[in-house]
Amino acid sequence: SQTIHQWPATLVQPVGSPLSLECTVEGTSNPNLYWYRQAAGRGLQLLFYSVGIGQISSEVPQNLSASRPQDRQFILSSKKLLLSDSGFYLCAWGPGGQETQYFGPGTRLLVL
Amino acid sequence: AQSVTQLGSHVSVSEGALVLLRCNYSSSVPPYLFWYVQYPNQGLQLLLKYTSAATLVKGINGFEAEFKKSETSFHLTKPSAHMSDAAEYFCAVSLGGFKTIFGAGTRLFVKA
């Protein structure tokens, strides 16, 4: 069966510091991968998606970036965090086609 | 362009009462429709999905949803609410590509 992991679970970072969130998927090959941000009461905002190694599509211009160095690894990064980057970050994978998505447990980021 | 609207950011029901969470969508072609549930500080979990095979879709935990093309609706129901159903519920629409549009979510409260 497939599983998806995210770490860390919680992160408190000062403004201006760098960020690296990691997501890995097990039990499947060549998944579509997604990063979402969830702000309180505002649903899910798609940040990035990837259909293969090194292929990243950005949905929202911002100071975040994503990379996919391996088939089942997806990384969300920032060089300098802003207060507005605080939120709950969710990674998801999908097998393609009908695009049901399967979510990881999330990372709660607080930028102070 | 596709979109999804969830009517009511908060819904409160008594234990044992009917649960009805409303979702309307906008799509130029027949969409795939989903309901996800999110428990506090967790990722989203798929409840059910509509893929045009049947208009009444049964999901996990006793939930079901009916696709009504004439009303562009995909409301989620459960005959009898349990305390464990308290969570946030998201309706989502996809055209089968890489982008899934999520509603803003409806938080369900269940009173004893």
Coordinates of C-alpha atoms in Angstrom, one line a residue:
Chain A
S1 CA 0.0 0.0 0.0
Q2 CA 1.0 3.6 -0.5
T3 CA 2.1 5.9 2.2
I4 CA 3.1 9.6 2.2
H5 CA 5.3 11.2 4.8
Q6 CA 6.0 14.8 5.6
W7 CA 8.5 16.3 8.0
P8 CA 8.8 18.1 10.2
A9 CA 5.4 18.0 11.7
T10 CA 5.8 21.4 13.3
L11 CA 8.3 24.2 12.7
V12 CA 8.8 27.7 14.2
Q13 CA 11.1 29.9 12.2
P14 CA 12.1 33.5 12.4
V15 CA 11.4 35.9 9.6
G16 CA 14.2 35.9 7.0
S17 CA 15.3 32.4 7.8
P18 CA 15.4 29.6 5.2
L19 CA 12.9 26.8 4.9
S20 CA 13.0 23.2 3.7
L21 CA 10.0 20.9 4.0
E22 CA 10.2 17.4 2.8
C23 CA 7.7 15.0 1.4
T24 CA 8.2 11.4 0.4
V25 CA 5.9 8.8 -1.0
E26 CA 6.2 5.0 -0.7
G27 CA 4.6 2.2 -2.6
T28 CA 4.0 3.8 -6.0
S29 CA 6.1 5.0 -9.0
N30 CA 6.0 8.2 -11.0
P31 CA 3.3 9.8 -8.9
N32 CA 2.0 13.4 -9.5
L33 CA 3.1 15.4 -6.5
Y34 CA 1.5 18.5 -5.0
W35 CA 2.2 21.2 -2.4
Y36 CA -0.7 23.0 -0.9
R37 CA -0.9 25.7 1.8
Q38 CA -3.9 25.9 4.0
A39 CA -4.7 29.1 5.8
A40 CA -7.4 29.2 8.5
G41 CA -10.9 29.4 6.9
R42 CA -9.5 29.7 3.4
G43 CA -9.4 26.2 2.0
L44 CA -6.4 24.8 0.1
Q45 CA -4.2 26.9 -2.1
L46 CA -2.2 24.9 -4.7
L47 CA 1.4 26.1 -4.7
F48 CA 3.3 23.6 -6.9
Y49 CA 2.8 20.4 -8.7
S50 CA 5.1 18.0 -10.4
V51 CA 4.5 15.3 -13.0
G52 CA 8.1 13.9 -12.9
I53 CA 11.6 14.3 -11.7
G54 CA 12.8 17.9 -12.2
Q55 CA 9.4 19.0 -13.6
I56 CA 7.8 21.7 -11.4
S57 CA 4.8 23.9 -12.2
S58 CA 4.2 26.9 -10.0
E59 CA 0.7 28.1 -9.4
V60 CA 1.3 31.2 -7.4
P61 CA 4.1 33.7 -7.6
Q62 CA 5.8 33.9 -4.2
N63 CA 9.0 33.5 -2.4
L64 CA 8.6 29.7 -2.2
S65 CA 10.2 27.2 -4.6
A66 CA 9.8 23.4 -5.0
S67 CA 12.1 20.7 -6.3
R68 CA 11.7 17.0 -7.1
P69 CA 15.2 15.5 -6.9
Q70 CA 13.9 11.9 -6.9
D71 CA 10.8 10.2 -8.2
R72 CA 9.1 10.1 -4.9
Q73 CA 10.6 13.1 -3.1
F74 CA 9.2 16.6 -3.2
I75 CA 10.8 19.5 -1.4
L76 CA 9.4 22.9 -0.6
S77 CA 11.9 25.6 0.1
S78 CA 12.4 29.3 0.8
K79 CA 15.5 31.4 1.0
K80 CA 13.9 34.0 3.3
L81 CA 10.6 33.4 5.1
L82 CA 7.9 36.1 5.5
L83 CA 5.3 36.4 8.2
S84 CA 2.7 35.6 5.6
D85 CA 4.3 32.2 4.9
S86 CA 2.8 30.9 8.2
G87 CA 0.3 28.1 7.6
F88 CA -0.4 24.5 7.3
Y89 CA 1.5 22.9 4.4
L90 CA 0.2 19.7 2.9
C91 CA 1.8 17.4 0.4
A92 CA -0.3 15.1 -1.7
W93 CA 0.2 12.6 -4.5
G94 CA -2.0 11.4 -7.2
P95 CA -1.9 8.5 -9.6
G96 CA -3.1 10.5 -12.6
G97 CA -6.3 10.3 -14.6
Q98 CA -9.2 11.0 -12.3
E99 CA -6.7 12.6 -10.0
T100 CA -7.8 11.5 -6.6
Q101 CA -5.3 12.9 -4.3
Y102 CA -3.8 11.4 -1.2
F103 CA -2.5 13.7 1.5
G104 CA 0.3 13.6 4.0
P105 CA -0.1 14.6 7.6
G106 CA 1.0 18.2 7.0
T107 CA 3.5 20.5 8.5
R108 CA 2.5 23.5 10.6
L109 CA 4.8 26.4 10.0
L110 CA 4.8 29.5 12.3
V111 CA 7.0 32.4 11.2
L112 CA 7.7 34.9 13.9
Chain B
A1 CA -13.2 27.8 -15.6
Q2 CA -14.1 25.4 -12.9
S3 CA -15.0 26.4 -9.4
V4 CA -16.7 25.0 -6.3
T5 CA -18.8 26.7 -3.6
Q6 CA -19.6 25.3 -0.3
L7 CA -22.6 26.8 1.4
G8 CA -22.0 27.5 5.0
S9 CA -18.6 27.7 6.6
H10 CA -20.0 26.1 9.8
V11 CA -22.8 23.5 10.3
S12 CA -24.0 22.3 13.7
V13 CA -26.1 19.2 14.2
S14 CA -27.2 17.1 17.1
E15 CA -25.9 13.6 17.5
G16 CA -28.2 11.3 15.6
A17 CA -29.5 14.0 13.3
L18 CA -29.2 14.2 9.6
V19 CA -26.0 15.7 8.2
L20 CA -26.3 17.8 5.1
L21 CA -23.3 19.7 3.7
R22 CA -23.8 21.6 0.5
C23 CA -21.6 21.9 -2.5
N24 CA -22.2 23.5 -5.9
Y25 CA -19.8 23.4 -8.7
S26 CA -19.2 25.2 -12.0
S27 CA -17.6 23.3 -14.9
S28 CA -17.8 23.5 -18.7
V29 CA -17.5 19.8 -19.0
P30 CA -18.6 16.8 -16.8
P31 CA -16.3 17.0 -13.8
Y32 CA -14.9 14.6 -11.3
L33 CA -16.2 15.5 -7.9
F34 CA -14.8 14.7 -4.5
W35 CA -15.5 15.1 -0.8
Y36 CA -12.6 15.0 1.6
V37 CA -12.6 15.1 5.4
Q38 CA -9.9 16.7 7.6
Y39 CA -9.6 16.1 11.3
P40 CA -7.7 18.6 13.4
N41 CA -4.0 18.9 12.6
Q42 CA -4.2 16.1 10.0
G43 CA -4.1 15.9 6.3
L44 CA -7.2 15.4 4.1
Q45 CA -8.7 12.0 3.7
L46 CA -10.9 11.0 0.7
L47 CA -14.5 10.3 1.7
L48 CA -16.0 9.6 -1.8
K49 CA -15.7 10.6 -5.4
Y50 CA -18.0 10.9 -8.4
T51 CA -16.7 9.7 -11.7
S52 CA -19.9 9.5 -13.8
A53 CA -20.5 5.8 -13.1
A54 CA -23.5 6.4 -10.8
T55 CA -25.1 9.6 -9.5
L56 CA -25.4 8.4 -5.9
V57 CA -22.0 7.7 -4.5
K58 CA -21.4 5.9 -1.3
G59 CA -18.3 6.6 0.8
I60 CA -16.7 5.7 4.0
N61 CA -18.1 6.2 7.5
G62 CA -21.7 6.1 6.2
F63 CA -21.5 9.2 4.0
E64 CA -23.0 9.5 0.6
A65 CA -23.4 12.2 -2.0
E66 CA -25.7 12.7 -5.0
F67 CA -24.6 14.3 -8.2
K68 CA -27.3 16.5 -9.7
K69 CA -26.3 17.8 -13.0
S70 CA -29.4 20.1 -13.4
E71 CA -28.6 21.7 -10.1
T72 CA -24.8 21.5 -10.5
S73 CA -24.7 20.2 -7.0
F74 CA -22.9 17.4 -5.1
H75 CA -24.3 17.6 -1.5
L76 CA -22.9 15.3 1.2
T77 CA -25.3 13.6 3.5
K78 CA -25.3 11.1 6.4
P79 CA -28.5 9.9 8.0
S80 CA -27.3 10.0 11.6
A81 CA -24.4 12.1 12.9
H82 CA -21.9 10.7 15.4
M83 CA -19.6 12.7 17.6
S84 CA -16.7 11.3 15.6
D85 CA -18.0 13.1 12.5
A86 CA -16.9 16.4 13.8
A87 CA -14.3 17.7 11.4
E88 CA -13.9 19.9 8.4
Y89 CA -15.2 18.8 5.0
F90 CA -14.0 19.9 1.6
C91 CA -15.7 19.5 -1.7
A92 CA -13.4 19.5 -4.7
V93 CA -13.8 19.4 -8.5
S94 CA -11.3 18.2 -11.1
L95 CA -11.5 17.9 -14.9
G96 CA -9.1 14.9 -14.8
G97 CA -5.9 17.0 -15.2
F98 CA -3.4 18.0 -12.7
K99 CA -5.5 20.7 -11.0
T100 CA -8.1 20.1 -8.4
I101 CA -10.1 23.0 -7.1
F102 CA -11.1 22.8 -3.4
G103 CA -13.9 24.6 -1.8
A104 CA -13.3 26.7 1.3
G105 CA -14.5 24.0 3.6
T106 CA -17.4 23.4 6.0
R107 CA -16.7 22.8 9.6
L108 CA -19.2 20.3 11.1
F109 CA -20.0 20.5 14.8
V110 CA -21.9 17.6 16.5
K111 CA -23.7 18.3 19.7
A112 CA -24.3 15.6 22.3

